[in-house]
Amino acid sequence: MRYSIVTLEILIPLVNNLLHFSEKVLSLCDHPALLDKSETHALYSSDAIERAWQILEKIPGRATGAYSHSQGVKGLRDEIAAGIAARDGFHASGDNIFLTDGASPAVHMMMQLLIRSEKDGILCPLPQYPLYSASIALHGGSFVPYFLDEEIGWGLEVDELKKQVDEARSKGITVRALVVINPGNPTGQVLAEENQKKIVEFCKNEGLVLLADEVYQENIYVEDKQFHSFKKIARSMGYTDDDLPLVSFQSVSKGYYGECGKRGGYMEVTGFNADVREQIYKVASVNLCSNISGQILSSLIMNPPKVGDESYESFMVERDGIISSLARRAKALEEAFNSLEGITCNKAEGAMYLFPRLHLPQKAIGAAQAAGAAPDAYYALRLLQATGIVVVPGSGFGQAPGTYHFRCTILPQEDKIPAIISRFKEFHEKFMDEFRDVSRDEAPTGTTIESGGD
Amino acid sequence: MRYSIVTLEILIPLVNNLLHFSEKVLSLCDHPALLDKSETHALYSSDAIERAWQILEKIPGRATGAYSHSQGVKGLRDEIAAGIAARDGFHASGDNIFLTDGASPAVHMMMQLLIRSEKDGILCPLPQYPLYSASIALHGGSFVPYFLDEEIGWGLEVDELKKQVDEARSKGITVRALVVINPGNPTGQVLAEENQKKIVEFCKNEGLVLLADEVYQENIYVEDKQFHSFKKIARSMGYTDDDLPLVSFQSVSKGYYGECGKRGGYMEVTGFNADVREQIYKVASVNLCSNISGQILSSLIMNPPKVGDESYESFMVERDGIISSLARRAKALEEAFNSLEGITCNKAEGAMYLFPRLHLPQKAIGAAQAAGAAPDAYYALRLLQATGIVVVPGSGFGQAPGTYHFRCTILPQEDKIPAIISRFKEFHEKFMDEFRDVSRDEAPTGTTIESGGD
């Protein structure tokens, strides 16, 4: 291979390590004896030392090595709830927080509780992050897909939800919950507030649990969109804890922090009655508790340094630097894809992904079939072989029949993006030349060559 | 309540924090910028700094915040395998190690893979740590109990295994695996080598997967017993990787380290064919990876400081101090229990528990029935109310019909044990006086009053 492998897939952390403030606090909590030593002030900022003290005070016996309550350390949950309340402008309670080893175990926990048999269905977007299909399969339920509409920027239309629910019910499936990923993975869209209201209304009317994957809440790259949690939307519509069962998933793996190796996260669980809450707690307690470092980090992302803290300015510089760099990377990749023959790409409004569509020539589709591969998998493999660039075929996420895509992250270092783009372009142009259905001379000027099934 | 609550249950850590060596290494790995600063040498020992360097070198990109391989960081797995090989005297491979967030998720993973329907059964000891019954229930399988023999120090008899397997098979259950907890939880026994050989032979003959819960491997308190891993036993019998599917679970939550809040652990998986291995890996990958701090700590417990390292002597003092203190606590509690009317208690050979038997007066059993509680639960509640001491009723672990027990840990601080014992004795004597079936004067001298069903 001529190149070293560059992954446009999420195998690399967002930054090489924690933001410096979090890094220091965790380091102190791991080795609390440091807090009593004067030399420590030479190595750690005063607010990191202060925060470590505060955190240790919240942990019974100051024992970061002990099991915690199965929902997580109460003081850390309260801190997270305060962060949620500040974000949303509505009350949140630490009693509703379940700290978990990243968002994935929280999703599994809810699937385990919701799915009784293959007659129970969970509505999930297509394309979707395959955690959902995997978890539903593992727990023996039915995956009920709804399609995001690529033509309107991967919009989530309530008519489509209704159609799919009715169809599932006609097959004897009890649809129990709706999964919404906002901002979207792998599709990168940010839902509009009006759209979210309709989704809440739909769940209320249909008696569905709303499972809101909100792990990309800090990753917004466009001026005209903002993140609104589904809980905020529901409360702003006047719905209380009695009206709508709602679970919001959050993770330390995304945002500007990107600390996926720490396995921290939480779910905020509202709108369930006491009996069901008891069952959620029982399932949480089977694995005793989530790791305490992840719990601490979850509290730090929901309560970052504030104005006046020693680390505030450097924290904001790091944070804004990362988010604005991600926005520039997203824009550069999106523009590059849209400049190419046979590729169209929606705007990356949020999350960490682009999901460009490949309008593959019929000849390429034929070559893929001959090779026994899905057309987009064939394309991705050829790309990898020619350039060392890794993308994930759309067929891994699900897509409308007859369409082909790939997911690429916006995570490579910003200074490497131009070189990646030029390698990608070179490959793509050669690929299109190799498989063009008609020769350049014969093709009408300016037309895009599209694959069948559009 | 007159007393503050003292738990004889495992809600408190073994030590208040990590052993100092591990604590320092983790603190440095969390904040690697420290490694470049001269002030760091005032706060951290040279071998902790050296080890942190070595660990970071094993992690691609030195990124402790990134996802790792779904089995865990390869370099750390290799280090663990070297530790296993040194322990057993037989080859171990990092490719067979799956790092997990504590041992519990590893157990769930294996149950998920082994259980296809309620017709699949898993042989588990009674009494048993209820993780197993919970996991089998969650995954929809059948719990097939075998009874440990209290009369012979909670011995595990192959005749009993055979009897239970035959009985399960006669009911149409496919028995797929045998769970052995060694040292035992909640029973504290350490299996003899000869006994282990018979168990291996039994699994081989019956075609069972051997699931060896070996998380208490460092917790041995008697001169005449040693820990032998089941893999070592199988290899010493000449069985190779082709002969016996065997999974060994290990955790950072037990041993002399007791770092349960870190959620670190691993399973060593041997004797499965490539197809099955692939499925294990697939399930592991659904949650992406285990937390990196837990992975690092797992490598540290399997590769502690060595002779010549700066921390070696202080590490050994801490380690031996903890183990010998636990042995003294176990002995003090066991002797106290055996000194009491109506309690008999096997020796705590290992693990962290005693499981004394309550020979309750008929009148106490009647009072429990009137209160709608299991007799040992009634006893434990009365104990809690009178003294603030928490123990877990034997009915939570399963026990031979008509027998009553409770589990107590040996974890309270050593200097508190005498006071706990005297409070316990005072309660117990009053309880026996309150419920004595016949008056002291009428009872034949020296008889123990036993409950029905013996």
Coordinates of N, CA and C in Angstrom, one line a residue, chain B residues 303-433:
Chain B
N303 N 0.9 -7.7 36.9 CA 2.3 -7.4 36.8 C 2.7 -6.3 37.8
P304 N 2.6 -6.7 39.1 CA 2.9 -5.8 40.2 C 4.4 -5.5 40.2
P305 N 4.9 -4.5 41.0 CA 6.3 -4.2 41.1 C 7.1 -5.5 41.4
K306 N 8.3 -5.5 40.9 CA 9.2 -6.6 41.0 C 10.4 -6.3 41.9
V307 N 11.1 -7.3 42.4 CA 12.3 -7.1 43.1 C 13.2 -6.1 42.4
G308 N 13.7 -5.1 43.1 CA 14.6 -4.2 42.5 C 13.9 -2.9 42.1
D309 N 12.6 -2.9 41.9 CA 11.9 -1.7 41.6 C 11.8 -0.8 42.9
E310 N 11.8 0.5 42.7 CA 11.8 1.4 43.9 C 10.6 1.1 44.8
S311 N 9.5 0.8 44.2 CA 8.3 0.6 45.1 C 8.1 -0.8 45.6
Y312 N 9.0 -1.7 45.2 CA 8.8 -3.1 45.5 C 8.6 -3.4 47.0
E313 N 9.5 -2.8 47.8 CA 9.3 -3.2 49.3 C 8.1 -2.6 49.9
S314 N 7.8 -1.3 49.6 CA 6.6 -0.7 50.2 C 5.3 -1.4 49.6
F315 N 5.4 -1.8 48.3 CA 4.3 -2.6 47.8 C 4.0 -3.9 48.5
M316 N 5.1 -4.6 48.8 CA 5.0 -5.9 49.4 C 4.5 -5.8 50.9
V317 N 5.0 -4.7 51.5 CA 4.5 -4.4 52.9 C 3.0 -4.2 52.9
E318 N 2.5 -3.3 51.9 CA 1.1 -3.0 51.8 C 0.3 -4.3 51.5
R319 N 0.8 -5.0 50.5 CA 0.1 -6.2 50.1 C 0.0 -7.3 51.2
D320 N 1.1 -7.6 51.8 CA 1.1 -8.7 52.8 C 0.4 -8.2 54.0
G321 N 0.4 -6.9 54.3 CA -0.3 -6.4 55.4 C -1.8 -6.6 55.2
I322 N -2.3 -6.3 54.0 CA -3.7 -6.4 53.7 C -4.1 -7.9 53.8
I323 N -3.4 -8.8 53.2 CA -3.8 -10.2 53.2 C -3.7 -10.8 54.6
S324 N -2.7 -10.5 55.3 CA -2.6 -11.1 56.7 C -3.6 -10.5 57.6
S325 N -3.9 -9.2 57.4 CA -5.0 -8.7 58.2 C -6.4 -9.3 57.9
L326 N -6.6 -9.5 56.6 CA -7.9 -10.2 56.2 C -7.9 -11.6 56.8
A327 N -6.8 -12.3 56.8 CA -6.7 -13.7 57.4 C -7.1 -13.6 58.9
R328 N -6.5 -12.6 59.6 CA -6.8 -12.5 61.1 C -8.3 -12.1 61.3
R329 N -8.8 -11.2 60.4 CA -10.2 -10.9 60.6 C -11.1 -12.1 60.4
A330 N -10.8 -12.9 59.3 CA -11.6 -14.1 59.0 C -11.6 -15.0 60.2
K331 N -10.4 -15.2 60.8 CA -10.3 -16.1 61.9 C -11.0 -15.6 63.1
A332 N -10.9 -14.4 63.4 CA -11.6 -13.8 64.6 C -13.1 -13.9 64.4
L333 N -13.6 -13.7 63.3 CA -15.1 -13.7 63.1 C -15.6 -15.2 63.1
E334 N -14.8 -16.1 62.5 CA -15.2 -17.5 62.5 C -15.2 -18.1 63.9
E335 N -14.2 -17.7 64.7 CA -14.1 -18.2 66.0 C -15.3 -17.7 66.9
A336 N -15.6 -16.4 66.6 CA -16.7 -15.8 67.4 C -18.0 -16.5 67.0
F337 N -18.2 -16.7 65.8 CA -19.5 -17.4 65.4 C -19.6 -18.8 66.0
N338 N -18.5 -19.5 65.9 CA -18.5 -20.9 66.4 C -18.6 -21.0 67.9
S339 N -18.3 -19.9 68.6 CA -18.4 -19.9 70.1 C -19.9 -19.7 70.5
L340 N -20.8 -19.4 69.6 CA -22.1 -19.1 69.9 C -23.1 -20.3 69.8
E341 N -24.0 -20.3 70.7 CA -25.1 -21.3 70.7 C -25.9 -21.1 69.4
G342 N -26.1 -22.2 68.6 CA -27.0 -22.1 67.5 C -26.3 -21.6 66.2
I343 N -25.0 -21.4 66.2 CA -24.3 -21.0 65.0 C -23.1 -22.0 64.8
T344 N -23.0 -22.5 63.5 CA -21.8 -23.2 63.2 C -21.2 -22.6 61.9
C345 N -19.9 -22.6 61.8 CA -19.3 -21.8 60.7 C -18.1 -22.5 60.2
N346 N -18.1 -22.8 58.9 CA -16.9 -23.4 58.2 C -15.8 -22.4 58.2
K347 N -14.6 -22.9 58.0 CA -13.4 -22.1 58.0 C -13.4 -21.2 56.7
A348 N -13.0 -19.9 56.9 CA -12.8 -19.1 55.7 C -11.4 -19.3 55.1
E349 N -11.4 -20.2 54.1 CA -10.1 -20.5 53.5 C -9.6 -19.4 52.6
G350 N -10.6 -18.8 52.0 CA -10.3 -17.7 51.0 C -11.5 -16.8 50.7
A351 N -11.4 -16.0 49.6 CA -12.4 -15.0 49.3 C -12.5 -14.0 50.4
M352 N -13.7 -13.4 50.6 CA -13.8 -12.4 51.6 C -15.0 -12.6 52.5
Y353 N -15.4 -13.9 52.6 CA -16.7 -14.1 53.2 C -16.7 -15.3 54.2
L354 N -17.6 -15.2 55.2 CA -18.0 -16.3 56.0 C -19.5 -16.6 55.7
F355 N -19.9 -17.8 55.8 CA -21.3 -18.1 55.5 C -21.8 -19.0 56.7
P356 N -21.9 -18.4 57.9 CA -22.3 -19.2 59.0 C -23.7 -19.7 58.9
R357 N -23.9 -20.9 59.5 CA -25.2 -21.5 59.6 C -25.9 -21.2 60.9
L358 N -27.2 -20.8 60.7 CA -28.0 -20.5 61.9 C -28.9 -21.7 62.2
H359 N -28.7 -22.2 63.3 CA -29.6 -23.3 63.8 C -30.7 -22.7 64.6
L360 N -31.8 -22.2 63.9 CA -32.7 -21.3 64.6 C -33.8 -22.2 65.4
P361 N -34.1 -21.7 66.6 CA -35.2 -22.3 67.3 C -36.5 -22.3 66.5
Q362 N -37.3 -23.3 66.7 CA -38.6 -23.4 66.0 C -39.5 -22.2 66.3
K363 N -39.4 -21.6 67.5 CA -40.2 -20.4 67.8 C -39.7 -19.2 67.0
A364 N -38.4 -19.1 66.7 CA -37.9 -18.0 65.8 C -38.4 -18.2 64.4
I365 N -38.5 -19.4 63.9 CA -39.0 -19.7 62.6 C -40.4 -19.4 62.5
G366 N -41.2 -19.7 63.6 CA -42.6 -19.3 63.6 C -42.8 -17.8 63.6
A367 N -41.9 -17.1 64.4 CA -42.0 -15.6 64.4 C -41.8 -15.0 63.0
A368 N -40.8 -15.6 62.3 CA -40.5 -15.2 61.0 C -41.6 -15.4 60.0
Q369 N -42.2 -16.6 60.1 CA -43.4 -16.9 59.3 C -44.5 -15.9 59.5
A370 N -44.7 -15.6 60.8 CA -45.8 -14.6 61.2 C -45.5 -13.3 60.6
A371 N -44.2 -12.9 60.5 CA -43.8 -11.6 59.9 C -43.7 -11.7 58.4
G372 N -44.0 -12.8 57.8 CA -43.9 -12.9 56.4 C -42.5 -12.9 55.8
A373 N -41.5 -13.3 56.6 CA -40.1 -13.2 56.1 C -39.5 -14.6 56.2
A374 N -38.5 -14.8 55.3 CA -37.6 -16.0 55.5 C -37.0 -16.0 56.8
P375 N -36.8 -17.1 57.5 CA -36.2 -17.1 58.9 C -34.9 -16.4 58.9
D376 N -34.0 -16.6 58.0 CA -32.7 -15.9 58.1 C -32.8 -14.4 57.7
A377 N -33.8 -14.1 56.9 CA -34.0 -12.6 56.6 C -34.5 -12.0 57.9
Y378 N -35.4 -12.7 58.6 CA -36.0 -12.1 59.8 C -34.8 -11.9 60.9
Y379 N -33.9 -12.9 61.0 CA -32.8 -12.8 61.9 C -31.9 -11.6 61.5
A380 N -31.6 -11.4 60.2 CA -30.7 -10.4 59.7 C -31.4 -9.0 60.0
L381 N -32.7 -8.9 59.8 CA -33.4 -7.6 60.0 C -33.4 -7.3 61.5
R382 N -33.6 -8.3 62.3 CA -33.5 -8.0 63.8 C -32.1 -7.6 64.2
L383 N -31.1 -8.2 63.6 CA -29.7 -7.9 63.9 C -29.5 -6.4 63.5
L384 N -29.9 -6.1 62.3 CA -29.7 -4.7 61.8 C -30.4 -3.7 62.8
Q385 N -31.7 -4.0 63.1 CA -32.4 -3.0 64.0 C -31.7 -2.9 65.3
A386 N -31.2 -4.0 65.9 CA -30.7 -4.0 67.2 C -29.3 -3.4 67.3
T387 N -28.5 -3.6 66.2 CA -27.1 -3.3 66.3 C -26.5 -2.4 65.2
G388 N -27.3 -2.2 64.1 CA -26.7 -1.5 63.0 C -25.8 -2.3 62.1
I389 N -25.7 -3.6 62.4 CA -24.8 -4.5 61.6 C -25.6 -5.1 60.5
V390 N -25.0 -5.0 59.3 CA -25.7 -5.5 58.1 C -25.0 -6.8 57.7
V391 N -25.9 -7.9 57.6 CA -25.4 -9.1 56.9 C -26.5 -9.5 55.9
V392 N -26.1 -10.4 55.0 CA -27.1 -10.8 53.9 C -27.7 -12.2 54.2
P393 N -29.0 -12.3 54.3 CA -29.6 -13.6 54.6 C -29.2 -14.6 53.5
G394 N -29.0 -15.9 54.0 CA -28.6 -17.0 53.1 C -29.6 -17.2 52.0
S395 N -30.9 -16.9 52.3 CA -31.9 -17.1 51.3 C -31.7 -16.3 50.0
G396 N -30.8 -15.3 50.1 CA -30.5 -14.5 48.9 C -29.5 -15.2 48.0
F397 N -28.8 -16.2 48.5 CA -27.8 -16.9 47.8 C -28.2 -18.4 47.4
G398 N -29.3 -18.8 48.0 CA -29.7 -20.2 47.9 C -29.0 -21.1 48.9
Q399 N -29.7 -22.1 49.5 CA -29.1 -22.9 50.5 C -30.0 -24.2 50.5
A400 N -29.4 -25.3 51.1 CA -30.1 -26.5 51.2 C -31.4 -26.3 51.9
P401 N -32.5 -26.9 51.4 CA -33.8 -26.7 52.0 C -33.8 -27.0 53.5
G402 N -34.4 -26.1 54.3 CA -34.5 -26.2 55.7 C -33.3 -25.8 56.5
T403 N -32.3 -25.2 55.8 CA -31.1 -24.7 56.5 C -31.2 -23.2 56.3
Y404 N -30.5 -22.5 57.3 CA -30.5 -21.0 57.3 C -29.1 -20.5 57.5
H405 N -28.8 -19.5 56.8 CA -27.4 -18.9 56.9 C -27.5 -17.4 56.8
F406 N -26.3 -16.8 57.0 CA -26.1 -15.4 56.5 C -24.7 -15.3 56.0
R407 N -24.5 -14.4 55.0 CA -23.2 -14.1 54.6 C -22.7 -12.8 55.3
C408 N -21.4 -12.9 55.8 CA -20.8 -11.7 56.3 C -19.4 -11.6 55.6
T409 N -19.0 -10.4 55.4 CA -17.7 -10.2 54.8 C -16.7 -10.1 55.9
I410 N -15.4 -10.1 55.5 CA -14.4 -10.0 56.5 C -13.7 -8.6 56.3
L411 N -14.5 -7.6 55.8 CA -13.9 -6.4 55.4 C -13.9 -5.2 56.4
P412 N -14.6 -5.3 57.5 CA -14.5 -4.1 58.4 C -13.1 -3.9 58.9
Q413 N -12.7 -2.7 59.2 CA -11.4 -2.4 59.6 C -11.0 -3.3 60.8
E414 N -9.8 -3.8 60.9 CA -9.5 -4.8 61.8 C -9.7 -4.3 63.3
D415 N -9.4 -3.1 63.5 CA -9.5 -2.6 64.9 C -11.0 -2.5 65.4
K416 N -11.9 -2.5 64.4 CA -13.3 -2.4 64.8 C -13.9 -3.8 65.0
I417 N -13.2 -4.9 64.6 CA -13.8 -6.2 64.7 C -14.2 -6.6 66.1
P418 N -13.3 -6.4 67.1 CA -13.7 -6.8 68.5 C -15.0 -6.2 68.9
A419 N -15.2 -4.9 68.6 CA -16.5 -4.2 69.0 C -17.7 -4.8 68.3
I420 N -17.5 -5.1 67.0 CA -18.5 -5.7 66.2 C -18.9 -7.0 66.8
I421 N -17.9 -7.8 67.1 CA -18.2 -9.2 67.6 C -18.9 -9.1 68.9
S422 N -18.6 -8.1 69.8 CA -19.2 -8.1 71.1 C -20.7 -7.6 70.9
R423 N -20.9 -6.6 70.0 CA -22.3 -6.2 69.7 C -23.1 -7.4 69.1
F424 N -22.5 -8.1 68.2 CA -23.1 -9.3 67.6 C -23.5 -10.3 68.6
K425 N -22.5 -10.7 69.5 CA -22.8 -11.7 70.5 C -23.9 -11.3 71.4
E426 N -23.9 -10.0 71.8 CA -25.0 -9.5 72.7 C -26.3 -9.7 72.1
F427 N -26.4 -9.3 70.8 CA -27.7 -9.5 70.1 C -28.1 -10.9 70.0
H428 N -27.1 -11.7 69.6 CA -27.4 -13.1 69.3 C -27.9 -13.9 70.5
E429 N -27.2 -13.6 71.6 CA -27.6 -14.3 72.9 C -29.0 -13.9 73.3
K430 N -29.4 -12.6 73.2 CA -30.7 -12.2 73.5 C -31.7 -12.8 72.6
F431 N -31.4 -12.8 71.3 CA -32.3 -13.4 70.3 C -32.6 -14.9 70.7
M432 N -31.5 -15.6 71.0 CA -31.7 -17.0 71.3 C -32.5 -17.2 72.6
D433 N -32.3 -16.3 73.6 CA -33.1 -16.3 74.8 C -34.6 -16.1 74.5

